[in-house]
Amino acid sequence: RSATMVGMGRATACAEAFVLLGRFDEAVEDLSRAIAFDASNSELYVARAYGYLAARNPASAIKDFQRAA
């Protein structure tokens, strides 16, 4: 596996853990790191959009949903 995939996998795993703990802002930060590795991955934008919604940031969520479409 490439270093990019390992870094992205770690970021998404951390984001999932933060969501389970209710730490939505930190989940968004980790998903942003994953997006930096793979900006063409629409699933990451959708996941971050839900993180933004949970963190009560609907404007950013809308932008990510639009990017994912």
mmCIF file of N, CA and C in Angstrom:
data_model
loop_
_atom_site.group_PDB
_atom_site.id
_atom_site.type_symbol
_atom_site.label_atom_id
_atom_site.label_comp_id
_atom_site.label_asym_id
_atom_site.label_seq_id
_atom_site.Cartn_x
_atom_site.Cartn_y
_atom_site.Cartn_z
ATOM 1 N N ARG A 1 0.822 -1.191 0.000
ATOM 2 C CA ARG A 1 0.000 0.000 0.000
ATOM 3 C C ARG A 1 0.860 1.246 0.000
ATOM 4 N N SER A 2 0.385 2.234 -0.691
ATOM 5 C CA SER A 2 1.157 3.473 -0.755
ATOM 6 C C SER A 2 1.012 4.263 0.545
ATOM 7 N N ALA A 3 1.945 5.166 0.772
ATOM 8 C CA ALA A 3 1.886 6.014 1.968
ATOM 9 C C ALA A 3 0.621 6.855 1.969
ATOM 10 N N THR A 4 0.174 7.249 0.789
ATOM 11 C CA THR A 4 -1.055 8.044 0.690
ATOM 12 C C THR A 4 -2.249 7.262 1.204
ATOM 13 N N MET A 5 -2.366 6.008 0.799
ATOM 14 C CA MET A 5 -3.503 5.188 1.243
ATOM 15 C C MET A 5 -3.444 4.935 2.738
ATOM 16 N N VAL A 6 -2.251 4.709 3.279
ATOM 17 C CA VAL A 6 -2.113 4.488 4.725
ATOM 18 C C VAL A 6 -2.529 5.745 5.477
ATOM 19 N N GLY A 7 -2.069 6.910 5.026
ATOM 20 C CA GLY A 7 -2.434 8.161 5.687
ATOM 21 C C GLY A 7 -3.918 8.431 5.614
ATOM 22 N N MET A 8 -4.521 8.157 4.459
ATOM 23 C CA MET A 8 -5.952 8.382 4.302
ATOM 24 C C MET A 8 -6.740 7.402 5.179
ATOM 25 N N GLY A 9 -6.316 6.150 5.217
ATOM 26 C CA GLY A 9 -6.996 5.156 6.036
ATOM 27 C C GLY A 9 -6.954 5.506 7.508
ATOM 28 N N ARG A 10 -5.820 5.992 7.966
ATOM 29 C CA ARG A 10 -5.690 6.397 9.371
ATOM 30 C C ARG A 10 -6.617 7.569 9.678
ATOM 31 N N ALA A 11 -6.662 8.528 8.782
ATOM 32 C CA ALA A 11 -7.503 9.705 9.005
ATOM 33 C C ALA A 11 -8.977 9.324 9.070
ATOM 34 N N THR A 12 -9.418 8.435 8.184
ATOM 35 C CA THR A 12 -10.829 8.058 8.199
ATOM 36 C C THR A 12 -11.155 7.207 9.416
ATOM 37 N N ALA A 13 -10.224 6.346 9.851
ATOM 38 C CA ALA A 13 -10.456 5.540 11.057
ATOM 39 C C ALA A 13 -10.559 6.440 12.287
ATOM 40 N N CYS A 14 -9.696 7.428 12.360
ATOM 41 C CA CYS A 14 -9.758 8.377 13.485
ATOM 42 C C CYS A 14 -11.069 9.157 13.446
ATOM 43 N N ALA A 15 -11.478 9.552 12.270
ATOM 44 C CA ALA A 15 -12.730 10.309 12.140
ATOM 45 C C ALA A 15 -13.901 9.479 12.643
ATOM 46 N N GLU A 16 -13.938 8.197 12.301
ATOM 47 C CA GLU A 16 -15.015 7.324 12.771
ATOM 48 C C GLU A 16 -15.016 7.242 14.299
ATOM 49 N N ALA A 17 -13.838 7.125 14.889
ATOM 50 C CA ALA A 17 -13.747 7.061 16.347
ATOM 51 C C ALA A 17 -14.236 8.364 16.974
ATOM 52 N N PHE A 18 -13.850 9.495 16.401
ATOM 53 C CA PHE A 18 -14.289 10.780 16.944
ATOM 54 C C PHE A 18 -15.812 10.933 16.868
ATOM 55 N N VAL A 19 -16.416 10.436 15.798
ATOM 56 C CA VAL A 19 -17.879 10.502 15.679
ATOM 57 C C VAL A 19 -18.523 9.695 16.801
ATOM 58 N N LEU A 20 -18.010 8.499 17.047
ATOM 59 C CA LEU A 20 -18.561 7.659 18.114
ATOM 60 C C LEU A 20 -18.444 8.326 19.482
ATOM 61 N N LEU A 21 -17.414 9.152 19.645
ATOM 62 C CA LEU A 21 -17.209 9.860 20.906
ATOM 63 C C LEU A 21 -17.944 11.196 20.959
ATOM 64 N N GLY A 22 -18.616 11.555 19.865
ATOM 65 C CA GLY A 22 -19.320 12.832 19.819
ATOM 66 C C GLY A 22 -18.403 14.015 19.611
ATOM 67 N N ARG A 23 -17.194 13.767 19.158
ATOM 68 C CA ARG A 23 -16.205 14.834 18.932
ATOM 69 C C ARG A 23 -16.193 15.167 17.441
ATOM 70 N N PHE A 24 -17.257 15.836 17.016
ATOM 71 C CA PHE A 24 -17.505 16.036 15.594
ATOM 72 C C PHE A 24 -16.511 16.975 14.930
ATOM 73 N N ASP A 25 -16.069 18.003 15.639
ATOM 74 C CA ASP A 25 -15.093 18.927 15.050
ATOM 75 C C ASP A 25 -13.793 18.202 14.721
ATOM 76 N N GLU A 26 -13.386 17.289 15.597
ATOM 77 C CA GLU A 26 -12.162 16.535 15.346
ATOM 78 C C GLU A 26 -12.359 15.541 14.195
ATOM 79 N N ALA A 27 -13.555 14.999 14.088
ATOM 80 C CA ALA A 27 -13.858 14.116 12.954
ATOM 81 C C ALA A 27 -13.731 14.885 11.646
ATOM 82 N N VAL A 28 -14.260 16.100 11.622
ATOM 83 C CA VAL A 28 -14.169 16.939 10.421
ATOM 84 C C VAL A 28 -12.705 17.220 10.085
ATOM 85 N N GLU A 29 -11.887 17.502 11.092
ATOM 86 C CA GLU A 29 -10.465 17.762 10.851
ATOM 87 C C GLU A 29 -9.781 16.554 10.214
ATOM 88 N N ASP A 30 -10.064 15.366 10.732
ATOM 89 C CA ASP A 30 -9.435 14.171 10.171
ATOM 90 C C ASP A 30 -9.927 13.881 8.766
ATOM 91 N N LEU A 31 -11.206 14.095 8.521
ATOM 92 C CA LEU A 31 -11.710 13.900 7.159
ATOM 93 C C LEU A 31 -11.110 14.928 6.209
ATOM 94 N N SER A 32 -10.846 16.114 6.691
ATOM 95 C CA SER A 32 -10.179 17.123 5.861
ATOM 96 C C SER A 32 -8.776 16.654 5.488
ATOM 97 N N ARG A 33 -8.086 15.993 6.415
ATOM 98 C CA ARG A 33 -6.766 15.433 6.109
ATOM 99 C C ARG A 33 -6.885 14.357 5.035
ATOM 100 N N ALA A 34 -7.896 13.512 5.157
ATOM 101 C CA ALA A 34 -8.097 12.455 4.160
ATOM 102 C C ALA A 34 -8.387 13.059 2.790
ATOM 103 N N ILE A 35 -9.173 14.122 2.766
ATOM 104 C CA ILE A 35 -9.483 14.795 1.491
ATOM 105 C C ILE A 35 -8.213 15.387 0.887
ATOM 106 N N ALA A 36 -7.296 15.848 1.718
ATOM 107 C CA ALA A 36 -6.023 16.371 1.210
ATOM 108 C C ALA A 36 -5.248 15.283 0.472
ATOM 109 N N PHE A 37 -5.404 14.022 0.872
ATOM 110 C CA PHE A 37 -4.757 12.906 0.188
ATOM 111 C C PHE A 37 -5.474 12.549 -1.106
ATOM 112 N N ASP A 38 -6.810 12.679 -1.107
ATOM 113 C CA ASP A 38 -7.594 12.226 -2.266
ATOM 114 C C ASP A 38 -8.802 13.140 -2.459
ATOM 115 N N ALA A 39 -8.566 14.282 -3.065
ATOM 116 C CA ALA A 39 -9.618 15.283 -3.245
ATOM 117 C C ALA A 39 -10.694 14.852 -4.229
ATOM 118 N N SER A 40 -10.478 13.771 -4.944
ATOM 119 C CA SER A 40 -11.488 13.308 -5.901
ATOM 120 C C SER A 40 -12.425 12.257 -5.310
ATOM 121 N N ASN A 41 -12.236 11.905 -4.046
ATOM 122 C CA ASN A 41 -13.043 10.872 -3.396
ATOM 123 C C ASN A 41 -14.330 11.483 -2.839
ATOM 124 N N SER A 42 -15.423 11.299 -3.554
ATOM 125 C CA SER A 42 -16.691 11.919 -3.155
ATOM 126 C C SER A 42 -17.217 11.363 -1.835
ATOM 127 N N GLU A 43 -16.879 10.123 -1.496
ATOM 128 C CA GLU A 43 -17.342 9.540 -0.228
ATOM 129 C C GLU A 43 -16.777 10.300 0.969
ATOM 130 N N LEU A 44 -15.559 10.804 0.836
ATOM 131 C CA LEU A 44 -14.965 11.584 1.921
ATOM 132 C C LEU A 44 -15.707 12.903 2.118
ATOM 133 N N TYR A 45 -16.109 13.524 1.019
ATOM 134 C CA TYR A 45 -16.875 14.770 1.138
ATOM 135 C C TYR A 45 -18.232 14.521 1.796
ATOM 136 N N VAL A 46 -18.872 13.416 1.457
ATOM 137 C CA VAL A 46 -20.161 13.089 2.073
ATOM 138 C C VAL A 46 -19.978 12.842 3.567
ATOM 139 N N ALA A 47 -18.947 12.077 3.922
ATOM 140 C CA ALA A 47 -18.688 11.807 5.342
ATOM 141 C C ALA A 47 -18.419 13.099 6.099
ATOM 142 N N ARG A 48 -17.615 13.983 5.489
ATOM 143 C CA ARG A 48 -17.324 15.248 6.167
ATOM 144 C C ARG A 48 -18.570 16.117 6.251
ATOM 145 N N ALA A 49 -19.421 16.064 5.232
ATOM 146 C CA ALA A 49 -20.669 16.829 5.277
ATOM 147 C C ALA A 49 -21.518 16.408 6.473
ATOM 148 N N TYR A 50 -21.617 15.101 6.701
ATOM 149 C CA TYR A 50 -22.376 14.633 7.870
ATOM 150 C C TYR A 50 -21.702 15.068 9.169
ATOM 151 N N GLY A 51 -20.380 15.099 9.170
ATOM 152 C CA GLY A 51 -19.668 15.616 10.333
ATOM 153 C C GLY A 51 -19.980 17.078 10.580
ATOM 154 N N TYR A 52 -20.024 17.848 9.498
ATOM 155 C CA TYR A 52 -20.391 19.262 9.629
ATOM 156 C C TYR A 52 -21.809 19.411 10.169
ATOM 157 N N LEU A 53 -22.716 18.582 9.689
ATOM 158 C CA LEU A 53 -24.093 18.652 10.198
ATOM 159 C C LEU A 53 -24.135 18.349 11.694
ATOM 160 N N ALA A 54 -23.408 17.319 12.097
ATOM 161 C CA ALA A 54 -23.384 16.956 13.519
ATOM 162 C C ALA A 54 -22.753 18.063 14.360
ATOM 163 N N ALA A 55 -21.802 18.790 13.771
ATOM 164 C CA ALA A 55 -21.140 19.893 14.464
ATOM 165 C C ALA A 55 -21.924 21.199 14.335
ATOM 166 N N ARG A 56 -23.103 21.107 13.756
ATOM 167 C CA ARG A 56 -23.996 22.264 13.586
ATOM 168 C C ARG A 56 -23.405 23.346 12.686
ATOM 169 N N ASN A 57 -22.881 22.880 11.558
ATOM 170 C CA ASN A 57 -22.317 23.782 10.562
ATOM 171 C C ASN A 57 -22.946 23.438 9.207
ATOM 172 N N PRO A 58 -24.238 23.779 9.033
ATOM 173 C CA PRO A 58 -24.933 23.369 7.815
ATOM 174 C C PRO A 58 -24.393 24.014 6.538
ATOM 175 N N ALA A 59 -23.868 25.217 6.617
ATOM 176 C CA ALA A 59 -23.352 25.874 5.413
ATOM 177 C C ALA A 59 -22.185 25.078 4.819
ATOM 178 N N SER A 60 -21.277 24.611 5.673
ATOM 179 C CA SER A 60 -20.154 23.803 5.189
ATOM 180 C C SER A 60 -20.633 22.435 4.712
ATOM 181 N N ALA A 61 -21.636 21.892 5.379
ATOM 182 C CA ALA A 61 -22.192 20.605 4.961
ATOM 183 C C ALA A 61 -22.758 20.690 3.546
ATOM 184 N N ILE A 62 -23.477 21.753 3.271
ATOM 185 C CA ILE A 62 -24.060 21.934 1.935
ATOM 186 C C ILE A 62 -22.965 21.985 0.882
ATOM 187 N N LYS A 63 -21.889 22.715 1.164
ATOM 188 C CA LYS A 63 -20.781 22.819 0.211
ATOM 189 C C LYS A 63 -20.174 21.447 -0.083
ATOM 190 N N ASP A 64 -19.993 20.635 0.984
ATOM 191 C CA ASP A 64 -19.415 19.308 0.775
ATOM 192 C C ASP A 64 -20.380 18.387 0.028
ATOM 193 N N PHE A 65 -21.659 18.457 0.335
ATOM 194 C CA PHE A 65 -22.620 17.651 -0.421
ATOM 195 C C PHE A 65 -22.594 18.033 -1.900
ATOM 196 N N GLN A 66 -22.468 19.316 -2.177
ATOM 197 C CA GLN A 66 -22.400 19.774 -3.567
ATOM 198 C C GLN A 66 -21.124 19.283 -4.257
ATOM 199 N N ARG A 67 -20.012 19.292 -3.540
ATOM 200 C CA ARG A 67 -18.744 18.797 -4.100
ATOM 201 C C ARG A 67 -18.831 17.304 -4.415
ATOM 202 N N ALA A 68 -19.564 16.592 -3.588
ATOM 203 C CA ALA A 68 -19.670 15.139 -3.764
ATOM 204 C C ALA A 68 -20.572 14.749 -4.913
ATOM 205 N N ALA A 69 -21.456 15.645 -5.318
ATOM 206 C CA ALA A 69 -22.440 15.323 -6.364
ATOM 207 C C ALA A 69 -21.809 15.228 -7.740
#
